[in-house]
């Protein structure tokens, strides 16, 4: 089957390059898909160096379109769509944008830092939801910077940490300042964090604490790859934090209480469906093995009472709901949807 469709794509490609026009009765199904692929290429400004690459990408695109259309069933709580990732296989997507989370808590140094910071920051963030309002949206309170893009780099962990710091900084000082992910990606080395190859938001907050602060996005702009640490910028402190606080894990009530106070960094499983999320309340499929870091900037429920978390992602504004995803809240599993409630953290000023 694969060979047949590969051949078909080659024929289509050859005709395309030769400027031949196929009539619909010769190839009734694939012509529209090829048109759609080319429209997508134009929309996302994607070009390929060779006809072979074009052919291979068209194949991948076709598979993804099939997946998206299969998932978009009537009655689903959310919708998938073609986005900037439509010509990537699941493996390529995972390798470039996601990460393998190793266990921070297993490292003795990380444990020591946790205890130390928690003492300094206090041990609040408990499970009392009595005072938490029914809905919160830190975007409407000006505590969330515009959606950013991590580009072709597995640095989501730095973006989630920075969004948490930006939030608490605005809440404490009244000023919303876009802060530098690149400083963390370049300079936080030798511990749990590995630049574009993954890391932990909680460790990044620790690093910012030890460094004494973090500079602005404009002072140390994001470039989408790990480079040499610009050490002359390490003393530019646009925002300072005292440490970071772990929220009680596997308890959506505790997460709600924490988010009522400030944006909170969480880790989730970003599955293939998540890759193509377009709108609605995301409810899986996904499991609780986490490979992506994002920031919860609020929560609420829609007019028919379906509860959700408002989650800021770092894949640009063209992904999801203008860069955000609403994720199902109040699920039966204590881990929350996609593991969202397993290990939340926030920065403390
Ligand atoms: C499209 O991509 C080309 C080649 O990568 C680049 O030179 C050009 O600036 C891009 N155009 C837009 C509108 O992004
Ligand atoms: C609320 O969300 C659910 C689940 O996504 C959806 O089925 C329903 O149509 C939504 N209701 C409104 C009023 O948007
Ligand atoms: C995320 O969940 C999906 C669907 O359950 C699964 O296929 C994928 O392997 C998970 N990711 C990780 C890193 O386990
Ligand atoms: C999630 O899915 C992946 C791949 O299917 C699997 O390796 C992993 O063990 C799953 N995690 C859980 C907690 O089920």
Short mmCIF file of C-alpha atoms in Angstrom, two decimals, residues 109-299:
data_model
loop_
_atom_site.label_atom_id
_atom_site.label_comp_id
_atom_site.label_asym_id
_atom_site.label_seq_id
_atom_site.Cartn_x
_atom_site.Cartn_y
_atom_site.Cartn_z
CA UNK A 109 21.33 18.22 45.15
CA UNK A 110 17.83 18.83 43.82
CA UNK A 111 16.32 17.53 47.05
CA UNK A 112 18.52 19.85 49.12
CA UNK A 113 17.51 22.85 47.00
CA UNK A 114 13.85 21.98 47.28
CA UNK A 115 13.88 21.90 51.05
CA UNK A 116 16.00 25.03 51.31
CA UNK A 117 13.77 27.00 48.96
CA UNK A 118 10.56 25.75 50.46
CA UNK A 119 11.68 26.94 53.87
CA UNK A 120 12.54 30.36 52.53
CA UNK A 121 9.38 30.63 50.48
CA UNK A 122 7.09 29.23 53.12
CA UNK A 123 5.08 26.05 52.70
CA UNK A 124 1.75 27.36 51.46
CA UNK A 125 0.06 26.11 48.31
CA UNK A 126 -2.03 23.59 50.19
CA UNK A 127 -5.26 21.96 49.19
CA UNK A 128 -7.77 24.39 50.66
CA UNK A 129 -10.04 25.37 47.77
CA UNK A 130 -12.64 27.13 49.93
CA UNK A 131 -11.51 30.60 48.96
CA UNK A 132 -10.54 29.86 45.35
CA UNK A 133 -12.89 31.66 42.94
CA UNK A 134 -14.83 29.71 40.31
CA UNK A 135 -12.82 31.21 37.52
CA UNK A 136 -9.53 33.06 37.10
CA UNK A 137 -7.79 34.40 34.00
CA UNK A 138 -4.43 36.07 34.61
CA UNK A 139 -4.41 37.33 31.00
CA UNK A 140 -7.24 39.75 31.77
CA UNK A 141 -5.24 41.00 34.77
CA UNK A 142 -2.25 41.80 32.58
CA UNK A 143 0.00 39.18 34.19
CA UNK A 144 0.72 37.18 31.04
CA UNK A 145 3.06 38.22 28.21
CA UNK A 146 2.13 37.44 24.57
CA UNK A 147 2.55 33.82 23.50
CA UNK A 148 6.15 33.04 22.56
CA UNK A 149 7.70 30.39 20.31
CA UNK A 150 10.40 27.97 21.39
CA UNK A 151 11.15 27.29 17.67
CA UNK A 152 12.99 24.07 16.79
CA UNK A 153 14.29 23.58 20.31
CA UNK A 154 13.11 21.47 23.26
CA UNK A 155 13.21 24.43 25.64
CA UNK A 156 9.57 24.38 26.80
CA UNK A 157 10.83 24.02 30.39
CA UNK A 158 12.48 27.48 30.22
CA UNK A 159 9.33 29.07 28.74
CA UNK A 160 7.10 27.61 31.46
CA UNK A 161 9.48 28.79 34.20
CA UNK A 162 9.72 32.29 32.69
CA UNK A 163 5.92 32.62 32.31
CA UNK A 164 5.58 31.76 36.00
CA UNK A 165 8.23 34.37 36.96
CA UNK A 166 6.67 37.01 34.67
CA UNK A 167 3.32 36.40 36.36
CA UNK A 168 4.48 36.69 39.96
CA UNK A 169 6.63 39.70 39.03
CA UNK A 170 3.62 41.53 37.61
CA UNK A 171 1.45 40.61 40.59
CA UNK A 172 4.08 41.83 43.09
CA UNK A 173 5.39 44.93 41.29
CA UNK A 174 2.53 45.93 39.00
CA UNK A 175 4.80 45.77 35.96
CA UNK A 176 4.56 43.14 33.22
CA UNK A 177 8.05 42.55 31.83
CA UNK A 178 8.89 39.96 29.19
CA UNK A 179 11.86 38.00 30.55
CA UNK A 180 14.65 36.03 28.89
CA UNK A 181 14.33 32.31 28.20
CA UNK A 182 17.62 32.44 26.29
CA UNK A 183 19.59 33.42 29.38
CA UNK A 184 18.35 30.24 31.06
CA UNK A 185 18.87 28.04 27.99
CA UNK A 186 22.46 29.29 27.57
CA UNK A 187 23.58 29.71 31.17
CA UNK A 188 21.75 27.09 33.27
CA UNK A 189 24.13 24.22 32.55
CA UNK A 190 25.57 21.28 34.39
CA UNK A 191 22.46 20.40 36.38
CA UNK A 192 19.08 18.99 35.38
CA UNK A 193 18.70 21.23 32.38
CA UNK A 194 19.98 20.53 28.90
CA UNK A 195 19.21 23.51 26.68
CA UNK A 196 17.26 22.39 23.62
CA UNK A 197 17.28 18.78 24.83
CA UNK A 198 14.89 19.27 27.72
CA UNK A 199 14.92 20.28 31.32
CA UNK A 200 12.79 21.12 34.32
CA UNK A 201 10.92 24.34 35.03
CA UNK A 202 11.48 23.86 38.75
CA UNK A 203 15.28 23.62 38.25
CA UNK A 204 15.18 26.70 36.02
CA UNK A 205 13.46 28.65 38.82
CA UNK A 206 16.18 27.42 41.17
CA UNK A 207 18.84 28.63 38.78
CA UNK A 208 17.23 32.09 38.54
CA UNK A 209 17.09 32.20 42.36
CA UNK A 210 20.80 31.33 42.69
CA UNK A 211 21.76 33.75 39.91
CA UNK A 212 20.02 36.56 41.77
CA UNK A 213 17.55 37.36 38.99
CA UNK A 214 16.78 37.26 35.28
CA UNK A 215 17.16 39.85 32.55
CA UNK A 216 14.62 40.96 29.94
CA UNK A 217 13.72 39.29 26.66
CA UNK A 218 15.00 42.36 24.78
CA UNK A 219 18.33 42.39 26.65
CA UNK A 220 18.96 38.69 25.96
CA UNK A 221 16.67 37.74 23.04
CA UNK A 222 15.56 34.24 22.16
CA UNK A 223 17.35 32.58 19.22
CA UNK A 224 16.04 29.00 19.37
CA UNK A 225 19.32 27.19 20.03
CA UNK A 226 21.75 26.82 22.89
CA UNK A 227 24.75 29.10 22.64
CA UNK A 228 27.55 30.39 24.80
CA UNK A 229 26.33 32.05 27.99
CA UNK A 230 26.63 35.83 27.67
CA UNK A 231 28.01 36.17 31.17
CA UNK A 232 28.06 39.98 31.09
CA UNK A 233 24.24 39.80 31.19
CA UNK A 234 24.07 37.57 34.25
CA UNK A 235 24.07 40.60 36.55
CA UNK A 236 21.20 42.36 34.73
CA UNK A 237 18.28 41.63 37.03
CA UNK A 238 14.93 42.75 35.63
CA UNK A 239 13.14 40.38 38.00
CA UNK A 240 14.24 38.58 41.13
CA UNK A 241 12.69 35.60 42.86
CA UNK A 242 13.24 34.08 46.29
CA UNK A 243 12.72 30.49 45.21
CA UNK A 244 10.04 28.21 43.99
CA UNK A 245 7.15 26.41 45.54
CA UNK A 246 5.89 22.92 44.76
CA UNK A 247 2.11 22.59 44.73
CA UNK A 248 0.73 19.47 46.38
CA UNK A 249 0.78 16.87 43.60
CA UNK A 250 -2.10 14.80 42.21
CA UNK A 251 -4.70 17.17 43.57
CA UNK A 252 -6.58 19.40 41.13
CA UNK A 253 -8.06 21.30 44.07
CA UNK A 254 -4.56 22.26 45.23
CA UNK A 255 -3.70 23.30 41.67
CA UNK A 256 -6.85 25.44 41.50
CA UNK A 257 -5.91 27.13 44.76
CA UNK A 258 -2.36 27.78 43.52
CA UNK A 259 -3.52 29.16 40.13
CA UNK A 260 -5.94 31.51 41.93
CA UNK A 261 -2.80 33.15 43.32
CA UNK A 262 -0.53 33.28 40.25
CA UNK A 263 0.36 31.44 36.99
CA UNK A 264 1.75 27.96 37.68
CA UNK A 265 4.20 25.87 35.62
CA UNK A 266 3.11 22.28 34.99
CA UNK A 267 4.34 19.30 33.01
CA UNK A 268 2.07 17.27 30.76
CA UNK A 269 2.04 14.51 28.21
CA UNK A 270 1.85 16.10 24.77
CA UNK A 271 0.40 13.37 22.57
CA UNK A 272 -0.16 13.31 18.81
CA UNK A 273 -3.66 14.71 19.28
CA UNK A 274 -2.19 17.55 21.35
CA UNK A 275 0.27 18.29 18.52
CA UNK A 276 -2.67 19.13 16.22
CA UNK A 277 -5.01 20.72 18.79
CA UNK A 278 -6.96 23.62 17.30
CA UNK A 279 -9.85 24.56 19.62
CA UNK A 280 -12.18 23.30 22.34
CA UNK A 281 -11.56 21.55 25.63
CA UNK A 282 -8.75 19.02 25.22
CA UNK A 283 -9.53 15.74 26.95
CA UNK A 284 -6.98 13.30 25.48
CA UNK A 285 -5.98 10.76 24.29
CA UNK A 286 -2.83 11.25 26.31
CA UNK A 287 -1.33 9.49 29.29
CA UNK A 288 0.53 10.67 32.36
CA UNK A 289 4.11 10.18 31.14
CA UNK A 290 5.10 13.80 30.82
CA UNK A 291 7.20 15.19 27.98
CA UNK A 292 6.25 18.87 27.81
CA UNK A 293 6.15 21.91 30.12
CA UNK A 294 3.47 24.61 29.92
CA UNK A 295 1.95 27.25 32.21
CA UNK A 296 -1.55 27.28 33.70
CA UNK A 297 -2.67 30.93 33.61
CA UNK A 298 -6.25 30.43 34.72
CA UNK A 299 -9.28 28.19 34.83
#
